[in-house]
PDB file of C-alpha atoms in Angstrom:
ATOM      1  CA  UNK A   1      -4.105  12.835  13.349  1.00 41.00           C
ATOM      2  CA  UNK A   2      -7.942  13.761  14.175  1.00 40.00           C
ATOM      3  CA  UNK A   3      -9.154  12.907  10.580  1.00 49.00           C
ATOM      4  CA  UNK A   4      -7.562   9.412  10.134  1.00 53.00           C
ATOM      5  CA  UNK A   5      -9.156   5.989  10.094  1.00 52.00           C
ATOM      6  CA  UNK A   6      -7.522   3.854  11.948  1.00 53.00           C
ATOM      7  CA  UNK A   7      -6.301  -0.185  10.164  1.00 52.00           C
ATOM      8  CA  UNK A   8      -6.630  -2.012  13.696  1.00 46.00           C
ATOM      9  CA  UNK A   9      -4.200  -4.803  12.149  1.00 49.00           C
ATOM     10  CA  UNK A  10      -0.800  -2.835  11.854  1.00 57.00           C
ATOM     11  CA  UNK A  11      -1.551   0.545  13.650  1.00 67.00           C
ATOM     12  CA  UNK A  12      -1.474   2.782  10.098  1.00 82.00           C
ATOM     13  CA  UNK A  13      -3.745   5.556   9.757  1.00 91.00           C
ATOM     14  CA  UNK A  14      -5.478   5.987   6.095  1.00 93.00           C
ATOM     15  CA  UNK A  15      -5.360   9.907   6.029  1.00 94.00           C
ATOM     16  CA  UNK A  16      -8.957  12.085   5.357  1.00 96.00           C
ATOM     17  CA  UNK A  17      -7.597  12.523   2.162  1.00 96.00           C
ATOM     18  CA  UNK A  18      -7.473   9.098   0.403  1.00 97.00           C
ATOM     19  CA  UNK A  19     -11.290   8.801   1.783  1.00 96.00           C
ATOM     20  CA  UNK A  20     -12.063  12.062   0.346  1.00 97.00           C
ATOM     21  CA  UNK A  21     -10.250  11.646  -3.129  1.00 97.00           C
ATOM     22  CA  UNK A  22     -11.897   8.387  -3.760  1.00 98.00           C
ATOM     23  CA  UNK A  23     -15.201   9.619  -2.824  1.00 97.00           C
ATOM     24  CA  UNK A  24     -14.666  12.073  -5.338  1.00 97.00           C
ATOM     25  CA  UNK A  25     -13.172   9.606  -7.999  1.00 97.00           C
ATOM     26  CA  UNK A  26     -16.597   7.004  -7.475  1.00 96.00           C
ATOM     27  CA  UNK A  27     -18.997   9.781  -7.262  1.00 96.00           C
ATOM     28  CA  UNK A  28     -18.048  12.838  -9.293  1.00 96.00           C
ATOM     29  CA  UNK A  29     -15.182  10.983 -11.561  1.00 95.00           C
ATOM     30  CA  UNK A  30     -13.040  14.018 -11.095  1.00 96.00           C
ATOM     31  CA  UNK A  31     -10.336  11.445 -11.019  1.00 97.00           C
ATOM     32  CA  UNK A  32      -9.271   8.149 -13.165  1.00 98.00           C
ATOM     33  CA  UNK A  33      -7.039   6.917 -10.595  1.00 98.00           C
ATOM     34  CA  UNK A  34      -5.549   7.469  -7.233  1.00 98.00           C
ATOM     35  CA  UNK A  35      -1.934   5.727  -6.076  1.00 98.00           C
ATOM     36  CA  UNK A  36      -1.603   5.329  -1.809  1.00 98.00           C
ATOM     37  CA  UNK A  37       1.552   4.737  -0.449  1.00 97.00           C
ATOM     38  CA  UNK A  38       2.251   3.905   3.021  1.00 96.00           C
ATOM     39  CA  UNK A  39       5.225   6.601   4.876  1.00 94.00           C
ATOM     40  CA  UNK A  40       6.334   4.320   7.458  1.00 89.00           C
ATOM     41  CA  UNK A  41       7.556   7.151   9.736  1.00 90.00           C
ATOM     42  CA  UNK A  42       4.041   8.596  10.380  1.00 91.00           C
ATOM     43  CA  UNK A  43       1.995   5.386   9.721  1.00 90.00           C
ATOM     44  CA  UNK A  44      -0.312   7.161   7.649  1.00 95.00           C
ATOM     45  CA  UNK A  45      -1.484   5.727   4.593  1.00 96.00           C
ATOM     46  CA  UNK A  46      -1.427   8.759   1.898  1.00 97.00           C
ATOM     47  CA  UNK A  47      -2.247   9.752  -1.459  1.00 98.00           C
ATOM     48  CA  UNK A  48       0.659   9.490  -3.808  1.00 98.00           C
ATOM     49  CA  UNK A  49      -0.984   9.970  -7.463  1.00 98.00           C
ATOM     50  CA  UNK A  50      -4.760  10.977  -8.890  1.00 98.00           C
ATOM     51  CA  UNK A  51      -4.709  10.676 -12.724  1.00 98.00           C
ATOM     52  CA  UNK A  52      -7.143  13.157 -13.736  1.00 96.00           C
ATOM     53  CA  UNK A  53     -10.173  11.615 -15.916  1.00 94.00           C
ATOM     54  CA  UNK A  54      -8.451  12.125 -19.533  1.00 95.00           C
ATOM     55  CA  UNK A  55      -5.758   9.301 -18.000  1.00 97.00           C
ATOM     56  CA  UNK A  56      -6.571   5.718 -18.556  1.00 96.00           C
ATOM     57  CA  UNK A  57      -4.674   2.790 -17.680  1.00 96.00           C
ATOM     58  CA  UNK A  58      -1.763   2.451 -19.296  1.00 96.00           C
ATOM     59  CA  UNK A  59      -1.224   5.937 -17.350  1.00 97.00           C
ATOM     60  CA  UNK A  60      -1.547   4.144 -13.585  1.00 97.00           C
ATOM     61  CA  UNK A  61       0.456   1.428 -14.653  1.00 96.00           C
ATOM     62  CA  UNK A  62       3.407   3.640 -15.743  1.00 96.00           C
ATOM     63  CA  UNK A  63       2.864   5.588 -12.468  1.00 97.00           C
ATOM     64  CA  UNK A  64       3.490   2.370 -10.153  1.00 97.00           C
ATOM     65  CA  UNK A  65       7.526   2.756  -9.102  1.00 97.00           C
ATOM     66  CA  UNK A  66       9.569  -0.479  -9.834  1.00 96.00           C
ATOM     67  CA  UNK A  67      11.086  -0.749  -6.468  1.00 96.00           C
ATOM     68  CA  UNK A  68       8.263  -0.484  -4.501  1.00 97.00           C
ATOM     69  CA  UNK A  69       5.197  -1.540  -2.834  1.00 98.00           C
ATOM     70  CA  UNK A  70       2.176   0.718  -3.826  1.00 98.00           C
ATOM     71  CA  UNK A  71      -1.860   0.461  -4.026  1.00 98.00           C
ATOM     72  CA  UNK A  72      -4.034   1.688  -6.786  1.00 98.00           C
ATOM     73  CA  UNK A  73      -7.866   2.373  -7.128  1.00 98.00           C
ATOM     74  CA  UNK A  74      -9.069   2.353 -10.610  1.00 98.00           C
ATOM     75  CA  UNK A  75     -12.592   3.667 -12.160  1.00 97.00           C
ATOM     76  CA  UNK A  76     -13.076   0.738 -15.157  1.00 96.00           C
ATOM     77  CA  UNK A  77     -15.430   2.402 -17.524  1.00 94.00           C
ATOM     78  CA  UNK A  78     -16.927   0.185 -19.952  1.00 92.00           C
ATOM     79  CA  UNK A  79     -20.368  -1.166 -22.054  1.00 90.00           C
ATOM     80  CA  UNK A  80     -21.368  -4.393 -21.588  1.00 87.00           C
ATOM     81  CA  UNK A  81     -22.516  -6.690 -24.128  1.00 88.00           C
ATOM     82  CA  UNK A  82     -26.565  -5.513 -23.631  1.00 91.00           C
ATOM     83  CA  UNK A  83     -24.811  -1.443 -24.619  1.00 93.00           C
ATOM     84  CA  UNK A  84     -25.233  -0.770 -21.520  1.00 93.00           C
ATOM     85  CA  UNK A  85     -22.516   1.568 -20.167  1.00 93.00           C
ATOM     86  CA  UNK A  86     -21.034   0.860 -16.350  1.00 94.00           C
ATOM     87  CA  UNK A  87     -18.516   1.408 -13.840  1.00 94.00           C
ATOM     88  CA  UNK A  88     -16.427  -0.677 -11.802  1.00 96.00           C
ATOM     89  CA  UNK A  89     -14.250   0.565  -9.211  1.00 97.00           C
ATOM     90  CA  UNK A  90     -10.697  -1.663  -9.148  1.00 98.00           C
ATOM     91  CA  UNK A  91      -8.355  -1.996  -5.863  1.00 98.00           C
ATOM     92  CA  UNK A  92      -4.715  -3.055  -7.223  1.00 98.00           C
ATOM     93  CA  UNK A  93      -2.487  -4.355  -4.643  1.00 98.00           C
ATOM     94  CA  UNK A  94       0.837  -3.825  -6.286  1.00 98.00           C
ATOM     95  CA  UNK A  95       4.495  -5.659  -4.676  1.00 97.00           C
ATOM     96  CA  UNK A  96       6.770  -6.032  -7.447  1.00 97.00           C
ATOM     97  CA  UNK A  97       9.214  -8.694  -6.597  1.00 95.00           C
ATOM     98  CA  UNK A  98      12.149  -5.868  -6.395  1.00 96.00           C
ATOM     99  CA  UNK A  99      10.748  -4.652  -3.273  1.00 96.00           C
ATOM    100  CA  UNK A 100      12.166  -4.886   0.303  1.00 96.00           C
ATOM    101  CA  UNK A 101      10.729  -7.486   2.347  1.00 95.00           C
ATOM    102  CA  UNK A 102       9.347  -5.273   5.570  1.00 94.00           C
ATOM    103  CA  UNK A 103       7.973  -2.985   2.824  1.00 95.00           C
ATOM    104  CA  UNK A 104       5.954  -6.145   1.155  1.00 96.00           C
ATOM    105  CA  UNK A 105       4.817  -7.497   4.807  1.00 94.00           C
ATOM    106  CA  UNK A 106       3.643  -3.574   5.724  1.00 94.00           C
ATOM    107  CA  UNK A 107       1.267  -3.391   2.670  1.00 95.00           C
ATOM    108  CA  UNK A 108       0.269  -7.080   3.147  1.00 94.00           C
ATOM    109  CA  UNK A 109      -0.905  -6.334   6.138  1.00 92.00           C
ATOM    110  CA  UNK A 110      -2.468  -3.019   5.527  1.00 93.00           C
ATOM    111  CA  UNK A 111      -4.745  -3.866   2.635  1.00 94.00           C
ATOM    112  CA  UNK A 112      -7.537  -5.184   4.321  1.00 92.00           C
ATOM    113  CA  UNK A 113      -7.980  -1.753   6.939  1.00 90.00           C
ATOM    114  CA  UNK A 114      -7.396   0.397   3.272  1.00 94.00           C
ATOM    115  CA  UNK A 115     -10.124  -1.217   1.497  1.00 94.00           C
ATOM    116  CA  UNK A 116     -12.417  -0.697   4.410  1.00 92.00           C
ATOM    117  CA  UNK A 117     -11.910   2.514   4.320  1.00 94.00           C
ATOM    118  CA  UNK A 118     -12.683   2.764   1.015  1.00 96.00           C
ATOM    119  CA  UNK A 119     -16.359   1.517   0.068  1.00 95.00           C
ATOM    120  CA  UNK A 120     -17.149   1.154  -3.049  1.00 95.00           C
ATOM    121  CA  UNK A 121     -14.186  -1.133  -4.310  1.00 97.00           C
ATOM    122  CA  UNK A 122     -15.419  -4.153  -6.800  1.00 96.00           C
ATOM    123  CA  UNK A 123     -12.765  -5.970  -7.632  1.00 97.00           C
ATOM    124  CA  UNK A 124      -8.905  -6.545  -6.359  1.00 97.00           C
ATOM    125  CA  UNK A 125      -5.710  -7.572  -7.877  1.00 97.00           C
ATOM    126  CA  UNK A 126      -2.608  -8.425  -6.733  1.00 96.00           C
ATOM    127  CA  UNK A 127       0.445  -7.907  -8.964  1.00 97.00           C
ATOM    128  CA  UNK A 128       4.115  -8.467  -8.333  1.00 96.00           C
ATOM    129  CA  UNK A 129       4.891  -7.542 -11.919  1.00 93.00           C
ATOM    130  CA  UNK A 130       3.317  -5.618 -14.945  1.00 93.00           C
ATOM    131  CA  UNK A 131       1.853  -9.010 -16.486  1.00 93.00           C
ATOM    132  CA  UNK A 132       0.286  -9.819 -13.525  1.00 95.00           C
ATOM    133  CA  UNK A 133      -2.540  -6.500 -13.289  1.00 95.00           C
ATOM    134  CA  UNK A 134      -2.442  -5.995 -17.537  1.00 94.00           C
ATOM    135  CA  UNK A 135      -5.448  -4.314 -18.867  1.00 94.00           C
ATOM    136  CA  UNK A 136      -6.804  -7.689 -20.312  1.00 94.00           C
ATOM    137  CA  UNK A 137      -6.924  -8.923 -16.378  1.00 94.00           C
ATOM    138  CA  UNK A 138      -8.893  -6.041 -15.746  1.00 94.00           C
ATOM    139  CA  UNK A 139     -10.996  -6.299 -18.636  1.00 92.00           C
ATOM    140  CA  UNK A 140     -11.665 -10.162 -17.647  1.00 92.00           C
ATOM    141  CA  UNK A 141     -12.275  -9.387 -14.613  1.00 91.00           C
ATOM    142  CA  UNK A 142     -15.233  -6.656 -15.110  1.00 87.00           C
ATOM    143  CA  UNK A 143     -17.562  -9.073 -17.132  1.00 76.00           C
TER     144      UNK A 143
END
């Protein structure tokens, strides 16, 4: 429990892991996209998923379970309308309406402590369903 961040809010720990694998995803794209989940037992907030950098999208949002309440990070490549190529680094707060309450209250509460921990992060969603955090949103959303 030494190399945890403490999320003052709910008492979770994000792990030295999600820090380090999204350090790695912003700076050395080594990864496309990382899943968290949160295991209630420990309180630790942990890596779930990395989609290696040949993955794209449609990738994280098969990866996202029904049932559940998850996050994502997502590294948007793209070129802008001057051809100028950039990156922009996506937080997806995902509670699909299937979900069990105390699990959608847990990860409402422990978003804001995650995305502290994790600087970098340009732009969030929140989706309850697969409509909600479609590629077009994100695409909207980087210009």
């Amino acid at each position: 429990m030494a190399m945890a961040f403490k999320m003052a809010t709910t008492g979770m720990w994000v792990t030295e892991e999600c820090k380090s694998s999204f350090m790695e995803m912003k700076w050395k794209k080594v990864h496309r996209y990382i899943v968290f989940k949160i295991d209630e037992r420990s309180r630790l907030v942990t890596v779930d998923k990395v989609g290696g950098p040949g993955e794209n999208y449609d990738d994280l949002a098969a990866s996202l379970p029904n049932d559940d309440c998850r996050y994502a990070v997502f590294d948007f490549d793209f070129v802008t309308v001057d051809n100028c190529r950039k990156s922009k680094i996506f937080f997806i707060a995902w509670s699909p309406t299937a979900s069990r309450i105390r699990a959608k209250m847990l990860y409402a509460t422990s978003k804001d402590g995650l995305r502290r921990a994790l600087d970098g992060i340009s732009y969030e969603v929140q989706a309850t369903d697969p409509t909600e955090m479609g590629f077009d949103v994100i695409q909207d959303r980087a210009k």
